[in-house]
XYZ file of C-alpha atoms in Angstrom:
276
model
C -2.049 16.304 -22.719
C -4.623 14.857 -20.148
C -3.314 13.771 -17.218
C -3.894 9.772 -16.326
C -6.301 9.045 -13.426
C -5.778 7.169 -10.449
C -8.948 6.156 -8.045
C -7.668 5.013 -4.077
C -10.663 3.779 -2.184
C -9.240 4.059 1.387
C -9.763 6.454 4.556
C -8.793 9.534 5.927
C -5.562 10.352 8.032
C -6.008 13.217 10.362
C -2.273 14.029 10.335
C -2.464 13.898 6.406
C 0.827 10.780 6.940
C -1.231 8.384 5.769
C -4.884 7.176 4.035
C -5.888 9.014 1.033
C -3.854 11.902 1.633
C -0.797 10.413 1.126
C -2.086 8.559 -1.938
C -3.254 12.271 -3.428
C 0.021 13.378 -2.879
C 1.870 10.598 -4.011
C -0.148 10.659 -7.578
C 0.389 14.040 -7.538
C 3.908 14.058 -7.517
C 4.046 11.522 -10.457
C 2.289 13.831 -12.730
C -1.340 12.052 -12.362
C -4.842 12.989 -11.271
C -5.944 11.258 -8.049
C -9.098 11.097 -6.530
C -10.845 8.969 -3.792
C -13.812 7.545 -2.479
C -13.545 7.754 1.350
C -14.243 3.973 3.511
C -13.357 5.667 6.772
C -12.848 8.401 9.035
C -9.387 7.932 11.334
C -8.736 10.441 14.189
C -6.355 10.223 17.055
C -6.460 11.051 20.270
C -4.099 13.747 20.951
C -2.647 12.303 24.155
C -2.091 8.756 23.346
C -2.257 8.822 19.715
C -4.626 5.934 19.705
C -6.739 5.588 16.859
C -10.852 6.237 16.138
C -11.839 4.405 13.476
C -15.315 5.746 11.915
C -17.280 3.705 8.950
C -18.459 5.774 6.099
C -22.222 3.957 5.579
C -22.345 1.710 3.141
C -24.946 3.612 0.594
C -22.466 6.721 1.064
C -19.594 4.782 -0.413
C -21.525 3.117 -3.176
C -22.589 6.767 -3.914
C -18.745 7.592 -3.692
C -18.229 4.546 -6.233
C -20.500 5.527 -8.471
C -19.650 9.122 -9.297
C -15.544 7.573 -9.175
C -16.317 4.832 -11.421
C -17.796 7.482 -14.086
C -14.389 9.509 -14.589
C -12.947 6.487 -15.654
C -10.035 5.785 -13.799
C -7.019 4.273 -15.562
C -5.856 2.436 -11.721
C -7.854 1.476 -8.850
C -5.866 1.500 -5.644
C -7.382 0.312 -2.724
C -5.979 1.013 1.142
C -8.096 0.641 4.410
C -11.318 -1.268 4.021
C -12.393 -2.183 7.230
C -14.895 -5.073 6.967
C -16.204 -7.374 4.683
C -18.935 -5.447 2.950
C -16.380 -2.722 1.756
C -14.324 -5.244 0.691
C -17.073 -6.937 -1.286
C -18.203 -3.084 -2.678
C -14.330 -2.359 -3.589
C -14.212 -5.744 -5.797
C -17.429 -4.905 -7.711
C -16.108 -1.579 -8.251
C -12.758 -2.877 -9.425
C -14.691 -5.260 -11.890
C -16.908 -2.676 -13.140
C -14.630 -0.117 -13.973
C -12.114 -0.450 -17.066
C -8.664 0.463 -15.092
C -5.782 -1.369 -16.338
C -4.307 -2.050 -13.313
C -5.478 -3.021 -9.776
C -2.839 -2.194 -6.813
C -3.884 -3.900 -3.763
C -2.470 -2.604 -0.808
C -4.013 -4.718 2.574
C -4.431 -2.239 4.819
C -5.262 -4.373 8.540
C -4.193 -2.520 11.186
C -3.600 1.421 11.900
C -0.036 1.785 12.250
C 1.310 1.163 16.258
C -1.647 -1.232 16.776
C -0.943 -4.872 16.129
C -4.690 -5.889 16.388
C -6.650 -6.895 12.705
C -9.605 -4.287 12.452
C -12.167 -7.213 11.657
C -11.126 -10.585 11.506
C -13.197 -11.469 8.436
C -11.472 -9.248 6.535
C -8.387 -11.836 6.051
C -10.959 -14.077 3.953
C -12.800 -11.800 2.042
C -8.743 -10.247 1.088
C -8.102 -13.671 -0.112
C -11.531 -14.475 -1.933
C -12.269 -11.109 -3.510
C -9.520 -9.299 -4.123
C -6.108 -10.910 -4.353
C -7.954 -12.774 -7.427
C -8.195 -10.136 -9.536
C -4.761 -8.098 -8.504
C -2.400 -6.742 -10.462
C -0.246 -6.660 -7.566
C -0.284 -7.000 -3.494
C 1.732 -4.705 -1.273
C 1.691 -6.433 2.223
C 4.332 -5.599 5.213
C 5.459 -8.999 7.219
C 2.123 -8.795 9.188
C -0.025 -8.314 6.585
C 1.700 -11.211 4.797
C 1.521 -13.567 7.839
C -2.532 -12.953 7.883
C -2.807 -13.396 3.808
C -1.118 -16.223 3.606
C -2.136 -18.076 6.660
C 0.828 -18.660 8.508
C 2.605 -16.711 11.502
C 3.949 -13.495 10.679
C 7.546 -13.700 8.609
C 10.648 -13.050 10.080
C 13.072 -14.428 7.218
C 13.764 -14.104 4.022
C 12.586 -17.825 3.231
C 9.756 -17.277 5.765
C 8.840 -14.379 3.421
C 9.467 -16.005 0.334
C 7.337 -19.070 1.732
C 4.438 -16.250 2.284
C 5.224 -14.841 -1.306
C 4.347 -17.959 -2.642
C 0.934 -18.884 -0.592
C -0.362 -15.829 -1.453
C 0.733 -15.679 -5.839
C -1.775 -19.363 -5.246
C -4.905 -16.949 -4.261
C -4.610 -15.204 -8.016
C -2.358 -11.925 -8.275
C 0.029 -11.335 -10.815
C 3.036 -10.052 -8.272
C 3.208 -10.058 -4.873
C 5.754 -7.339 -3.039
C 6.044 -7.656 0.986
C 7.386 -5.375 2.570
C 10.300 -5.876 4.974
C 11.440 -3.016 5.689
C 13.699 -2.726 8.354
C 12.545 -6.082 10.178
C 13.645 -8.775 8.716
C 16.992 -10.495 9.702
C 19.323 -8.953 7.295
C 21.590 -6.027 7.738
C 19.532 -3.872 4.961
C 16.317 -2.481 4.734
C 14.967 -5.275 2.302
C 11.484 -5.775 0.510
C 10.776 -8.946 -2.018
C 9.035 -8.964 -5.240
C 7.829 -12.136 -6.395
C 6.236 -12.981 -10.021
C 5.349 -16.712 -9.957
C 8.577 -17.677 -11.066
C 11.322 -15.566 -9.520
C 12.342 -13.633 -6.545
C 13.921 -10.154 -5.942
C 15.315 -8.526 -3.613
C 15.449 -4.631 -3.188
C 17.963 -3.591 -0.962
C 18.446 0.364 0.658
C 20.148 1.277 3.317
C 18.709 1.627 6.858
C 18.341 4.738 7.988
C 19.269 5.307 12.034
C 16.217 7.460 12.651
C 13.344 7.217 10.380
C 9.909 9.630 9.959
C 7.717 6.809 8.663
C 4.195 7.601 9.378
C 2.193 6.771 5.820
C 5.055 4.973 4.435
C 2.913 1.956 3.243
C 0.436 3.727 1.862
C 3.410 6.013 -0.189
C 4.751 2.533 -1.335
C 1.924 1.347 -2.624
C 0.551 4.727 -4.069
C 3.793 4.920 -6.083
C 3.845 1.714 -7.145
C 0.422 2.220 -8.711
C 2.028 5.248 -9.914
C 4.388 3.617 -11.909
C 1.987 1.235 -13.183
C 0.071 3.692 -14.219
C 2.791 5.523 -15.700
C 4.078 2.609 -17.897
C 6.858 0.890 -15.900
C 7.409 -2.776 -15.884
C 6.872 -4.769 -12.837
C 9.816 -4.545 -11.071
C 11.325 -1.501 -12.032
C 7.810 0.168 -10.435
C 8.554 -1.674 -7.536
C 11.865 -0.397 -7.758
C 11.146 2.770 -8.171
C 8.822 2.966 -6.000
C 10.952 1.866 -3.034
C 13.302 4.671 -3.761
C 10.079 7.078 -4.086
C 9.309 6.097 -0.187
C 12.808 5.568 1.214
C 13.578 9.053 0.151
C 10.429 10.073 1.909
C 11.386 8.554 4.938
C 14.985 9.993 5.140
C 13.559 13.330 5.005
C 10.284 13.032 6.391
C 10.020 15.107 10.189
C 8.293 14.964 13.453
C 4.896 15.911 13.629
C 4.635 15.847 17.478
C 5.852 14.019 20.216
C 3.652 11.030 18.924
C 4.253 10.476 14.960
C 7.074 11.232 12.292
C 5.715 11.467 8.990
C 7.292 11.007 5.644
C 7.662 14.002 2.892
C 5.726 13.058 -0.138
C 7.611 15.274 -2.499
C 11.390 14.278 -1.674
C 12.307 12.395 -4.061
C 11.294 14.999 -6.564
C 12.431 17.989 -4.212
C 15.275 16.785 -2.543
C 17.175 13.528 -3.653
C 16.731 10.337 -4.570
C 17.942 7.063 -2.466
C 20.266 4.351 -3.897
C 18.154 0.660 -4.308
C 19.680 -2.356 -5.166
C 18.024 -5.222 -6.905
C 19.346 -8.874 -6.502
C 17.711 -12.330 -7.620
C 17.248 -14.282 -4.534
């Protein structure tokens, strides 16, 4: 039986927590065939943990696109594209190809900075690619920036950002709460145009979670892939990542990182689903 194939155009991670490699390992552990075309190059600096952030040139990546776009990938994922020309290269790619199912995950900032990579890359999000999304995967700043108001803190806040950014053209919209907004769970809401859900876990006291946004969203293109409805990818994704969090471990004195495999290896986590 041949496998189904899954294309992330993102960058590297160093520490393998996050960027591509967690999106390899993430297909990988829901029986599919991943493979990537690279937009950047992310070390750290082994004191501070402060990021480099190196552009792949353009005519590299369009070279990338082209030999990714002729395996014929059934889902396009995208994760860290830092300025508006890879953003504009990742939406013709997306067009061109035949995937079913477009996961968009708006990757802005390298986790522990707080500072957009390029500012332009808020519009060109919101003019070339949440159009033609099967489904967004923002945390609350992400959100804020998408939808053009100051970064969520509620869960009307978040529902408020939900619906500004369902207006620019994706199918679902799923922000990611985590353990920040004002509510006593770990909480994420998935929106569909009409109605809001909540998925509920429980928060964990100290959490590895290095690369858990890019896990999230690599499983829920996972489950797309793999035939799930909307929300019960969502939902199953959520479970995928919390259950990489719980048993994810320190990498140094610097960054905890999830475990990719857990939920397969060592136990899943409870989520709850709730209209809101």
């Amino acid at each position: 039986m041949t496998q189904k194939k899954v294309l992330t155009i993102a960058g590297t991670d160093v520490s393998g927590g996050a960027g591509y490699a967690a999106d390899i390992k993430t297909f990988e552990d829901h029986d599919l065939y991943g493979f990537c075309a690279l937009t950047t190059i992310v070390s750290m600096d082994p004191n501070t943990w402060s990021h480099r952030v190196h552009h792949v040139p353009l005519e590299v990546l369009d070279e990338q696109l082209e030999t990714a776009l002729s395996l014929s990938p059934n889902t396009v994922k995208t994760g860290m594209l830092p300025n508006e020309d890879v953003i504009s290269r990742a939406s013709e790619a997306i067009k061109k190809s035949d995937a079913e199912f477009f996961i968009f995950d708006p990757v802005m900032v390298c986790k522990g900075d707080d500072t957009v990579l390029n500012p332009g890359v808020v519009d060109s999000m919101q003019k070339e690619l949440l159009p033609i999304s099967t489904i967004v995967t923002p945390n609350l700043v992400e959100a804020g920036n998408l939808a053009g108001m100051k970064t969520p803190k509620t869960v009307e806040e978040v529902k408020e950002a939900a619906k500004k950014i369902y207006e620019y053209g994706p199918k679902y919209v799923v922000i990611k709460g985590g353990t920040d907004l004002q509510v006593d769970e770990a909480l994420d809401i998935f929106y569909d145009g009409e109605s809001f859900y909540g998925l509920y876990a429980d928060k964990l006291e100290k959490a590895y979670n290095h690369g858990a946004g890019c896990t999230f969203a690599a499983a829920v293109a996972s489950n797309f892939t793999n035939g799930l409805e909307p929300l019960e990818a969502v939902k199953a994704a959520k479970a995928f990542v919390a259950s990489a969090i719980k048993h994810g471990s320190q990498m140094n004195e610097h960054v905890g990182v999830v475990r990719h495999n857990a939920y397969n290896k060592v136990g899943t986590v409870d989520i709850q689903v709730k209209p809101l």
